[in-house]
């Protein structure tokens, strides 16, 4: 049995659908026809990314690179 591949945009949209409507995962799984564990993984990754972004913002890391003596 093959594994379906979804674009990052599709995964983000699925997570947004879940989180914006206050809906439960099984409801979104049925509506979209995706695997339950896939949606759970997308949600976990989305939350981990959001947490990492929040930590970076709080620490002042803006991607400028390391400080130099100049």
The first five atom37 places (N, CA, C, CB, O) and aatype in JSON, in Angstrom:
{
  "aatype": [20, 20, 20, 20, 20, 20, 20, 20, 20, 20, 20, 20, 20, 20, 20, 20, 20, 20, 20, 20, 20, 20, 20, 20, 20, 20, 20, 20, 20, 20, 20, 20, 20, 20, 20, 20, 20, 20, 20, 20, 20, 20, 20, 20, 20, 20, 20, 20, 20, 20, 20, 20, 20, 20, 20, 20, 20, 20, 20, 20, 20, 20, 20, 20, 20, 20, 20, 20, 20, 20],
  "atom_mask": [
    [1, 1, 1, 1, 1],
    [1, 1, 1, 1, 1],
    [1, 1, 1, 1, 1],
    [1, 1, 1, 1, 1],
    [1, 1, 1, 1, 1],
    [1, 1, 1, 1, 1],
    [1, 1, 1, 1, 1],
    [1, 1, 1, 1, 1],
    [1, 1, 1, 1, 1],
    [1, 1, 1, 1, 1],
    [1, 1, 1, 1, 1],
    [1, 1, 1, 1, 1],
    [1, 1, 1, 1, 1],
    [1, 1, 1, 1, 1],
    [1, 1, 1, 1, 1],
    [1, 1, 1, 1, 1],
    [1, 1, 1, 1, 1],
    [1, 1, 1, 1, 1],
    [1, 1, 1, 1, 1],
    [1, 1, 1, 1, 1],
    [1, 1, 1, 1, 1],
    [1, 1, 1, 1, 1],
    [1, 1, 1, 1, 1],
    [1, 1, 1, 1, 1],
    [1, 1, 1, 1, 1],
    [1, 1, 1, 1, 1],
    [1, 1, 1, 1, 1],
    [1, 1, 1, 1, 1],
    [1, 1, 1, 1, 1],
    [1, 1, 1, 1, 1],
    [1, 1, 1, 1, 1],
    [1, 1, 1, 1, 1],
    [1, 1, 1, 1, 1],
    [1, 1, 1, 1, 1],
    [1, 1, 1, 1, 1],
    [1, 1, 1, 1, 1],
    [1, 1, 1, 1, 1],
    [1, 1, 1, 1, 1],
    [1, 1, 1, 1, 1],
    [1, 1, 1, 1, 1],
    [1, 1, 1, 1, 1],
    [1, 1, 1, 1, 1],
    [1, 1, 1, 1, 1],
    [1, 1, 1, 1, 1],
    [1, 1, 1, 1, 1],
    [1, 1, 1, 1, 1],
    [1, 1, 1, 1, 1],
    [1, 1, 1, 1, 1],
    [1, 1, 1, 1, 1],
    [1, 1, 1, 1, 1],
    [1, 1, 1, 1, 1],
    [1, 1, 1, 1, 1],
    [1, 1, 1, 1, 1],
    [1, 1, 1, 1, 1],
    [1, 1, 1, 1, 1],
    [1, 1, 1, 1, 1],
    [1, 1, 1, 1, 1],
    [1, 1, 1, 1, 1],
    [1, 1, 1, 1, 1],
    [1, 1, 1, 1, 1],
    [1, 1, 1, 1, 1],
    [1, 1, 1, 1, 1],
    [1, 1, 1, 1, 1],
    [1, 1, 1, 1, 1],
    [1, 1, 1, 1, 1],
    [1, 1, 1, 1, 1],
    [1, 1, 1, 1, 1],
    [1, 1, 1, 1, 1],
    [1, 1, 1, 1, 1],
    [1, 1, 1, 1, 1]
  ],
  "atom_positions": [
    [[0.85, -1.18, 0.0], [0.0, 0.0, 0.0], [0.89, 1.23, 0.0], [-0.96, 0.0, 1.22], [1.82, 1.32, 0.8]],
    [[0.62, 2.18, -0.89], [1.45, 3.37, -1.04], [1.16, 4.42, 0.02], [1.25, 3.97, -2.42], [0.15, 4.37, 0.73]],
    [[2.07, 5.35, 0.09], [1.92, 6.45, 1.02], [1.58, 7.71, 0.24], [3.21, 6.64, 1.86], [2.29, 8.07, -0.7]],
    [[0.52, 8.37, 0.62], [0.13, 9.61, -0.06], [1.07, 10.72, 0.37], [-1.34, 9.98, 0.26], [1.48, 10.79, 1.52]],
    [[1.4, 11.58, -0.55], [2.24, 12.75, -0.27], [1.4, 14.0, -0.44], [3.49, 12.79, -1.19], [0.71, 14.17, -1.45]],
    [[1.47, 14.87, 0.54], [0.72, 16.12, 0.49], [1.71, 17.27, 0.52], [-0.28, 16.21, 1.67], [2.78, 17.17, 1.12]],
    [[1.35, 18.35, -0.12], [2.21, 19.53, -0.12], [2.21, 20.17, 1.27], [1.76, 20.55, -1.18], [1.29, 19.96, 2.06]],
    [[3.23, 20.93, 1.53], [3.31, 21.65, 2.8], [2.13, 22.59, 2.97], [4.6, 22.42, 2.89], [1.63, 22.78, 4.08]],
    [[1.71, 23.19, 1.86], [0.57, 24.1, 1.91], [-0.71, 23.35, 2.32], [0.37, 24.79, 0.55], [-1.5, 23.85, 3.12]],
    [[-0.9, 22.16, 1.76], [-2.08, 21.35, 2.09], [-2.06, 20.99, 3.57], [-2.14, 20.07, 1.21], [-3.08, 21.07, 4.26]],
    [[-0.89, 20.6, 4.06], [-0.77, 20.23, 5.47], [-1.07, 21.42, 6.37], [0.64, 19.69, 5.77], [-1.79, 21.28, 7.36]],
    [[-0.52, 22.6, 6.03], [-0.79, 23.8, 6.83], [-2.27, 24.17, 6.79], [0.06, 24.99, 6.32], [-2.85, 24.57, 7.81]],
    [[-2.89, 24.03, 5.62], [-4.32, 24.33, 5.5], [-5.16, 23.37, 6.34], [-4.76, 24.27, 4.03], [-6.15, 23.77, 6.95]],
    [[-4.77, 22.1, 6.37], [-5.5, 21.11, 7.17], [-5.4, 21.45, 8.65], [-4.95, 19.7, 6.91], [-6.39, 21.36, 9.38]],
    [[-4.21, 21.83, 9.11], [-4.03, 22.21, 10.51], [-4.82, 23.47, 10.82], [-2.52, 22.43, 10.83], [-5.45, 23.56, 11.88]],
    [[-4.81, 24.43, 9.91], [-5.56, 25.67, 10.12], [-7.06, 25.38, 10.21], [-5.28, 26.67, 8.99], [-7.76, 25.97, 11.03]],
    [[-7.54, 24.49, 9.36], [-8.96, 24.1, 9.4], [-9.3, 23.5, 10.76], [-9.28, 23.09, 8.27], [-10.35, 23.8, 11.34]],
    [[-8.43, 22.68, 11.26], [-8.63, 22.03, 12.55], [-8.64, 23.06, 13.68], [-7.55, 20.98, 12.8], [-9.52, 23.04, 14.54]],
    [[-7.66, 23.95, 13.67], [-7.49, 24.88, 14.79], [-8.43, 26.08, 14.73], [-6.08, 25.37, 14.83], [-8.82, 26.6, 15.77]],
    [[-8.8, 26.51, 13.54], [-9.64, 27.71, 13.44], [-11.09, 27.45, 13.82], [-9.57, 28.25, 12.03], [-11.78, 28.33, 14.32]],
    [[-11.54, 26.23, 13.57], [-12.95, 25.95, 13.83], [-13.22, 25.27, 15.15], [-13.48, 25.11, 12.75], [-14.36, 24.97, 15.47]],
    [[-12.16, 25.03, 15.93], [-12.35, 24.34, 17.19], [-12.88, 22.93, 16.98], [-13.29, 25.11, 18.07], [-13.61, 22.4, 17.83]],
    [[-12.52, 22.33, 15.86], [-13.03, 21.0, 15.52], [-12.09, 19.93, 16.03], [-13.21, 20.86, 14.02], [-10.94, 20.19, 16.36]],
    [[-12.6, 18.73, 16.1], [-11.83, 17.58, 16.56], [-11.15, 16.92, 15.37], [-12.73, 16.58, 17.31], [-11.64, 16.99, 14.24]],
    [[-10.03, 16.28, 15.63], [-9.24, 15.64, 14.59], [-10.07, 14.64, 13.78], [-8.04, 14.93, 15.2], [-10.01, 14.69, 12.55]],
    [[-10.85, 13.74, 14.38], [-11.61, 12.78, 13.57], [-12.56, 13.44, 12.57], [-12.4, 11.87, 14.47], [-12.77, 12.92, 11.47]],
    [[-13.13, 14.57, 12.94], [-14.03, 15.29, 12.05], [-13.29, 15.79, 10.81], [-14.69, 16.46, 12.79], [-13.79, 15.67, 9.69]],
    [[-12.12, 16.36, 11.02], [-11.33, 16.89, 9.9], [-10.79, 15.75, 9.05], [-10.16, 17.76, 10.42], [-10.74, 15.87, 7.82]],
    [[-10.4, 14.65, 9.68], [-9.93, 13.47, 8.95], [-11.01, 12.98, 7.99], [-9.52, 12.34, 9.93], [-10.72, 12.69, 6.83]],
    [[-12.23, 12.89, 8.46], [-13.34, 12.43, 7.61], [-13.6, 13.4, 6.47], [-14.61, 12.24, 8.44], [-13.82, 12.99, 5.33]],
    [[-13.57, 14.68, 6.78], [-13.86, 15.69, 5.76], [-12.79, 15.71, 4.67], [-13.97, 17.07, 6.39], [-13.12, 15.81, 3.48]],
    [[-11.51, 15.61, 5.05], [-10.43, 15.71, 4.08], [-10.02, 14.36, 3.49], [-9.23, 16.35, 4.73], [-9.42, 14.31, 2.42]],
    [[-10.34, 13.29, 4.19], [-9.97, 11.97, 3.71], [-8.49, 11.67, 3.89], [-10.33, 11.84, 2.26], [-7.9, 10.91, 3.11]],
    [[-7.88, 12.27, 4.92], [-6.47, 12.0, 5.19], [-6.35, 11.0, 6.34], [-5.71, 13.31, 5.54], [-7.31, 10.74, 7.06]],
    [[-5.18, 10.46, 6.49], [-4.91, 9.5, 7.55], [-4.88, 10.22, 8.9], [-3.57, 8.77, 7.31], [-4.34, 11.32, 9.01]],
    [[-5.47, 9.6, 9.9], [-5.53, 10.18, 11.25], [-4.14, 10.52, 11.78], [-6.22, 9.22, 12.2], [-3.92, 11.61, 12.29]],
    [[-3.22, 9.58, 11.65], [-1.87, 9.8, 12.18], [-1.14, 10.89, 11.42], [-1.07, 8.52, 12.14], [-0.31, 11.6, 11.99]],
    [[-1.42, 11.02, 10.14], [-0.8, 12.09, 9.35], [-1.22, 13.45, 9.9], [-1.18, 11.97, 7.86], [-0.38, 14.32, 10.12]],
    [[-2.52, 13.62, 10.12], [-3.01, 14.9, 10.63], [-2.45, 15.16, 12.02], [-4.53, 14.91, 10.67], [-2.08, 16.29, 12.33]],
    [[-2.38, 14.16, 12.85], [-1.8, 14.34, 14.19], [-0.34, 14.78, 14.09], [-1.9, 13.03, 15.0], [0.1, 15.65, 14.84]],
    [[0.41, 14.19, 13.16], [1.82, 14.55, 12.97], [1.94, 15.99, 12.47], [2.51, 13.58, 11.98], [2.81, 16.74, 12.92]],
    [[1.05, 16.38, 11.53], [1.09, 17.75, 11.03], [0.81, 18.75, 12.14], [0.08, 17.92, 9.9], [1.45, 19.81, 12.2]],
    [[-0.13, 18.43, 13.01], [-0.46, 19.32, 14.13], [0.75, 19.44, 15.06], [-1.7, 18.79, 14.9], [1.1, 20.54, 15.49]],
    [[1.38, 18.31, 15.38], [2.54, 18.33, 16.26], [3.68, 19.14, 15.66], [3.0, 16.91, 16.56], [4.33, 19.92, 16.36]],
    [[3.93, 18.97, 14.38], [4.99, 19.72, 13.71], [4.66, 21.21, 13.68], [5.2, 19.2, 12.28], [5.54, 22.05, 13.89]],
    [[3.42, 21.54, 13.43], [2.99, 22.94, 13.41], [3.21, 23.59, 14.77], [1.51, 23.05, 12.99], [3.7, 24.72, 14.85]],
    [[2.85, 22.89, 15.81], [3.02, 23.43, 17.17], [4.49, 23.56, 17.53], [2.31, 22.55, 18.19], [4.89, 24.53, 18.18]],
    [[5.31, 22.59, 17.11], [6.74, 22.66, 17.38], [7.38, 23.83, 16.64], [7.43, 21.34, 16.97], [8.24, 24.52, 17.2]],
    [[6.96, 24.06, 15.4], [7.49, 25.19, 14.63], [7.08, 26.52, 15.27], [6.99, 25.14, 13.18], [7.89, 27.44, 15.36]],
    [[5.85, 26.62, 15.72], [5.36, 27.84, 16.35], [6.13, 28.1, 17.65], [3.84, 27.75, 16.64], [6.48, 29.24, 17.96]],
    [[6.39, 27.04, 18.4], [7.13, 27.17, 19.64], [8.57, 27.62, 19.37], [7.13, 25.84, 20.41], [9.09, 28.49, 20.07]],
    [[9.19, 27.05, 18.36], [10.56, 27.43, 18.0], [10.62, 28.89, 17.56], [11.1, 26.52, 16.89], [11.55, 29.61, 17.91]],
    [[9.63, 29.33, 16.78], [9.58, 30.73, 16.35], [9.41, 31.66, 17.54], [8.45, 30.93, 15.35], [10.03, 32.72, 17.6]],
    [[8.56, 31.27, 18.49], [8.33, 32.1, 19.67], [9.6, 32.19, 20.51], [7.18, 31.53, 20.51], [9.93, 33.26, 21.03]],
    [[10.32, 31.09, 20.65], [11.57, 31.1, 21.41], [12.61, 31.97, 20.73], [12.11, 29.66, 21.59], [13.34, 32.71, 21.39]],
    [[12.69, 31.89, 19.41], [13.66, 32.69, 18.66], [13.33, 34.18, 18.81], [13.66, 32.29, 17.17], [14.23, 35.0, 18.97]],
    [[12.05, 34.51, 18.75], [11.65, 35.91, 18.9], [11.95, 36.41, 20.31], [10.15, 36.08, 18.58], [12.39, 37.55, 20.48]],
    [[11.71, 35.57, 21.3], [11.96, 35.97, 22.68], [13.44, 36.14, 22.98], [11.37, 34.94, 23.62], [13.83, 36.97, 23.81]],
    [[14.27, 35.37, 22.3], [15.72, 35.46, 22.55], [16.37, 36.53, 21.69], [16.39, 34.11, 22.29], [17.56, 36.81, 21.84]],
    [[15.6, 37.13, 20.79], [16.13, 38.17, 19.94], [16.84, 37.64, 18.72], [17.06, 39.03, 20.71], [17.45, 38.42, 17.98]],
    [[16.78, 36.35, 18.48], [17.42, 35.77, 17.3], [16.58, 36.11, 16.09], [17.59, 34.23, 17.45], [15.45, 35.66, 15.95]],
    [[17.16, 36.92, 15.22], [16.41, 37.33, 14.05], [17.04, 36.85, 12.76], [16.28, 38.81, 14.02], [16.64, 37.27, 11.67]],
    [[18.0, 35.98, 12.86], [18.63, 35.45, 11.68], [19.72, 36.35, 11.12], [17.6, 35.21, 10.64], [20.15, 36.16, 9.98]],
    [[20.17, 37.33, 11.89], [21.22, 38.22, 11.4], [22.59, 37.55, 11.42], [21.26, 39.49, 12.22], [23.53, 38.04, 10.8]],
    [[22.71, 36.46, 12.12], [24.0, 35.79, 12.23], [24.72, 36.22, 13.5], [24.88, 36.09, 11.0], [24.19, 37.01, 14.28]],
    [[25.92, 35.7, 13.69], [26.66, 36.01, 14.92], [27.17, 37.45, 14.91], [27.83, 35.05, 15.1], [27.37, 38.05, 13.85]],
    [[27.36, 37.98, 16.09], [27.9, 39.33, 16.22], [29.39, 39.31, 15.88], [27.68, 39.9, 17.66], [30.09, 38.34, 16.16]],
    [[29.85, 40.38, 15.27], [31.27, 40.49, 14.94], [31.84, 41.71, 15.65], [31.48, 40.6, 13.4], [31.1, 42.61, 16.02]],
    [[33.15, 41.75, 15.86], [33.77, 42.89, 16.56], [33.54, 44.21, 15.83], [35.27, 42.65, 16.74], [33.53, 45.26, 16.47]],
    [[33.37, 44.18, 14.54], [33.17, 45.43, 13.78], [31.79, 45.91, 14.1], [33.35, 45.23, 12.25], [31.37, 46.95, 13.59]]
  ]
}
